């Protein structure tokens, strides 16, 4: 279903803390998941991805966890910095029908604010 | 290397006017997409082009048309703009194939009055 509402979930942390952003996805057929970061006035920027045959993937300061049983995805940011302040979106997709992996279904987004 | 470029960045239209949003990518990607983003919401897919010469509807296609002009360019047209089309529009592209990430443009902020 479509998200309705103008108030995004927010997460406020102190610089240096670890941040965890959660996302519930809807389609059991989705097999590719991506986290995007969107700064004010800019387009979404790729952070990290994970395929459905994995339950954890690590990047630089970021870790994505996937729990397919409960259709839940999380993004962990280690040692959060003020430059990490942005809106974070999870997105899901699949290659159902061979229509390519760019047909993304986005979550509502979470506003992360990092205080110095 | 510009990536995905959208023009214009900002636009104000009166109800009933038409306009075309332009998108071009220089990454030799096969697939291109148009999304809209409304306040407090994630992006929603309007139309996409899986490969040159093909286009298909996404989640919210009503009121829009698209043209895949060539491999690089994918335009979005509003024939008769409505206030409900006030939004930020993003173009994206992917290489195509499996597990390929989408690259997004900077967006076009459209206001229909």
Coordinates of C-alpha atoms in Angstrom, one line a residue:
Chain A
X1 CA 0.0 0.0 0.0
X2 CA 1.0 3.6 -0.4
X3 CA 2.4 5.6 2.5
X4 CA 0.2 8.5 3.5
X5 CA 1.3 11.3 5.8
X6 CA 3.7 14.2 5.8
X7 CA 5.7 13.3 8.9
X8 CA 8.7 11.2 8.3
X9 CA 10.1 9.1 11.1
X10 CA 13.1 10.9 12.7
X11 CA 16.3 9.8 14.4
X12 CA 18.4 12.2 16.3
X13 CA 21.9 11.2 17.5
X14 CA 25.1 12.7 18.8
X15 CA 28.2 12.7 16.7
X16 CA 30.2 9.5 17.2
X17 CA 27.1 7.4 18.2
X18 CA 26.0 4.5 16.1
X19 CA 22.7 4.9 14.2
X20 CA 20.2 2.3 13.2
X21 CA 17.5 3.0 10.7
X22 CA 14.8 0.4 10.1
X23 CA 12.6 -0.4 7.2
X24 CA 9.8 -2.8 6.6
X25 CA 9.3 -4.0 3.0
X26 CA 6.2 -5.4 1.5
X27 CA 6.9 -7.7 -1.4
X28 CA 7.9 -11.2 -0.7
X29 CA 9.2 -11.5 -4.3
X30 CA 11.7 -8.7 -3.9
X31 CA 15.2 -10.0 -4.1
X32 CA 17.4 -6.9 -4.2
X33 CA 17.4 -4.2 -1.6
X34 CA 19.1 -0.8 -1.6
X35 CA 19.7 2.0 0.9
X36 CA 19.8 5.5 -0.5
X37 CA 20.8 8.7 1.2
X38 CA 19.1 11.9 0.1
X39 CA 20.5 15.3 1.1
X40 CA 18.4 18.4 0.8
X41 CA 17.9 19.5 -2.8
X42 CA 19.6 16.5 -4.2
X43 CA 18.8 13.2 -5.8
X44 CA 19.0 9.9 -3.9
X45 CA 22.6 8.6 -3.6
X46 CA 23.4 4.9 -3.3
X47 CA 24.8 3.8 0.0
X48 CA 24.8 0.0 0.1
X49 CA 22.8 -2.9 -1.3
X50 CA 22.1 -6.5 -0.4
X51 CA 20.7 -9.5 -2.3
X52 CA 18.1 -11.7 -0.8
X53 CA 20.5 -14.7 -0.5
X54 CA 22.4 -12.7 2.1
X55 CA 21.5 -11.6 5.6
X56 CA 24.3 -9.1 6.2
X57 CA 26.6 -6.9 4.2
X58 CA 29.1 -4.4 5.3
X59 CA 30.5 -1.3 3.7
X60 CA 32.6 1.5 4.9
X61 CA 31.0 2.5 8.3
X62 CA 27.7 1.0 7.1
X63 CA 26.1 -2.4 7.6
X64 CA 22.8 -3.6 6.1
X65 CA 20.9 -6.4 7.8
X66 CA 18.1 -8.3 6.0
X67 CA 15.5 -10.5 7.8
X68 CA 13.4 -12.1 5.1
X69 CA 11.2 -13.9 7.6
X70 CA 9.7 -10.7 8.9
X71 CA 10.5 -8.6 5.8
X72 CA 12.7 -6.2 7.6
X73 CA 15.8 -4.3 6.6
X74 CA 18.1 -2.2 8.7
X75 CA 20.9 0.2 8.1
X76 CA 23.6 0.7 10.7
X77 CA 25.9 3.6 10.5
X78 CA 29.0 3.5 12.8
X79 CA 30.5 6.6 14.3
X80 CA 27.8 8.8 12.8
X81 CA 29.1 12.2 11.6
X82 CA 27.3 15.5 10.9
X83 CA 27.7 14.9 7.2
X84 CA 25.5 11.8 7.6
X85 CA 22.5 14.0 8.3
X86 CA 20.0 13.4 5.5
X87 CA 16.9 11.4 4.7
X88 CA 17.5 7.7 4.3
X89 CA 15.3 5.5 2.1
X90 CA 15.2 1.8 1.7
X91 CA 14.1 0.5 -1.7
X92 CA 13.2 -3.0 -2.9
X93 CA 13.0 -4.5 -6.3
X94 CA 13.1 -7.7 -8.3
X95 CA 13.5 -8.8 -11.8
X96 CA 10.0 -10.2 -12.0
X97 CA 9.0 -10.6 -15.6
X98 CA 12.5 -9.6 -16.8
X99 CA 11.6 -5.9 -16.5
X100 CA 14.9 -5.0 -14.9
X101 CA 16.0 -4.0 -11.4
X102 CA 15.4 -0.3 -11.7
X103 CA 11.7 -0.5 -10.8
X104 CA 12.3 0.5 -7.2
X105 CA 9.6 0.6 -4.5
X106 CA 10.7 3.1 -1.9
X107 CA 9.9 3.2 1.8
X108 CA 8.7 6.4 3.3
X109 CA 12.2 7.5 4.5
X110 CA 13.8 8.4 7.9
X111 CA 15.3 11.8 8.7
X112 CA 18.6 11.4 10.4
X113 CA 20.0 14.4 12.3
X114 CA 23.5 14.2 13.8
X115 CA 24.3 16.8 16.5
X116 CA 28.0 17.8 16.9
Chain B
X1 CA 31.5 12.5 -16.1
X2 CA 28.1 14.1 -15.5
X3 CA 26.0 10.9 -14.7
X4 CA 22.3 11.7 -15.0
X5 CA 21.4 15.3 -16.0
X6 CA 18.0 16.8 -15.7
X7 CA 16.6 20.0 -17.1
X8 CA 15.2 22.3 -16.0
X9 CA 15.9 22.3 -12.2
X10 CA 12.9 24.4 -11.4
X11 CA 9.7 25.2 -13.2
X12 CA 6.4 26.9 -12.4
X13 CA 3.4 26.2 -14.6
X14 CA -0.1 27.3 -14.8
X15 CA -2.9 24.7 -14.7
X16 CA -3.4 23.4 -18.2
X17 CA 0.0 24.3 -19.5
X18 CA 2.2 21.6 -21.0
X19 CA 5.9 21.0 -20.6
X20 CA 8.6 18.4 -21.1
X21 CA 11.2 17.4 -18.6
X22 CA 14.5 16.3 -20.1
X23 CA 16.8 13.7 -18.9
X24 CA 20.1 12.5 -20.3
X25 CA 22.7 10.0 -19.0
X26 CA 26.3 9.5 -20.2
X27 CA 26.9 6.1 -18.6
X28 CA 25.8 4.0 -21.5
X29 CA 23.0 2.6 -19.4
X30 CA 20.2 0.6 -21.0
X31 CA 17.3 1.4 -18.7
X32 CA 15.9 4.7 -17.6
X33 CA 13.2 5.8 -15.2
X34 CA 11.1 8.7 -14.1
X35 CA 10.0 9.0 -10.4
X36 CA 8.1 11.7 -8.5
X37 CA 8.6 12.6 -4.9
X38 CA 5.9 14.2 -2.8
X39 CA 6.5 15.7 0.7
X40 CA 7.0 13.1 3.3
X41 CA 7.0 10.2 0.9
X42 CA 9.4 8.0 -0.9
X43 CA 9.8 8.1 -4.7
X44 CA 7.1 6.6 -6.9
X45 CA 7.7 5.3 -10.4
X46 CA 5.9 7.1 -13.2
X47 CA 7.2 5.4 -16.3
X48 CA 10.3 3.5 -17.3
X49 CA 12.2 2.4 -20.3
X50 CA 13.9 -1.0 -19.9
X51 CA 15.8 -0.6 -23.2
X52 CA 15.9 1.8 -26.1
X53 CA 12.7 1.6 -28.1
X54 CA 10.5 0.4 -25.2
X55 CA 8.5 2.3 -22.5
X56 CA 6.1 1.1 -19.9
X57 CA 3.9 2.4 -17.1
X58 CA 4.9 2.5 -13.5
X59 CA 2.9 3.0 -10.4
X60 CA 1.5 6.5 -11.1
X61 CA 1.4 7.1 -14.9
X62 CA -1.8 9.1 -15.3
X63 CA -1.3 12.6 -16.7
X64 CA 2.2 11.8 -18.1
X65 CA 3.7 10.6 -21.3
X66 CA 7.3 9.6 -22.0
X67 CA 9.7 9.3 -25.0
X68 CA 12.9 7.3 -25.1
X69 CA 14.5 9.5 -27.7
X70 CA 17.7 7.4 -28.0
X71 CA 19.8 5.4 -25.6
X72 CA 21.0 8.5 -23.7
X73 CA 17.8 10.5 -23.4
X74 CA 14.4 9.9 -21.8
X75 CA 11.8 12.7 -21.6
X76 CA 8.7 13.1 -19.5
X77 CA 5.8 15.2 -20.8
X78 CA 2.9 16.8 -19.0
X79 CA 0.3 17.5 -21.6
X80 CA -2.1 19.5 -19.3
X81 CA -0.5 20.2 -15.9
X82 CA -2.6 20.0 -12.8
X83 CA -1.9 21.1 -9.2
X84 CA -1.7 17.5 -8.2
X85 CA 1.4 17.2 -10.3
X86 CA 3.3 19.6 -8.2
X87 CA 6.2 17.5 -7.1
X88 CA 9.9 16.9 -7.4
X89 CA 10.7 14.7 -10.4
X90 CA 13.7 12.4 -10.6
X91 CA 15.2 10.7 -13.5
X92 CA 17.3 7.5 -13.0
X93 CA 19.2 5.0 -15.0
X94 CA 20.6 1.5 -14.6
X95 CA 22.9 -0.6 -16.6
X96 CA 20.2 -3.2 -16.8
X97 CA 20.6 -6.9 -16.0
X98 CA 20.6 -8.3 -12.5
X99 CA 21.5 -6.5 -9.3
X100 CA 22.4 -3.2 -10.9
X101 CA 22.0 0.0 -8.8
X102 CA 20.1 3.0 -10.0
X103 CA 21.8 6.4 -10.5
X104 CA 19.6 9.5 -10.0
X105 CA 19.7 13.0 -11.3
X106 CA 19.4 16.1 -9.2
X107 CA 15.7 16.5 -9.7
X108 CA 13.3 19.0 -11.2
X109 CA 11.1 20.9 -8.8
X110 CA 7.8 21.5 -10.5
X111 CA 5.0 23.8 -9.1
X112 CA 1.6 23.9 -10.8
X113 CA -0.5 26.9 -9.8

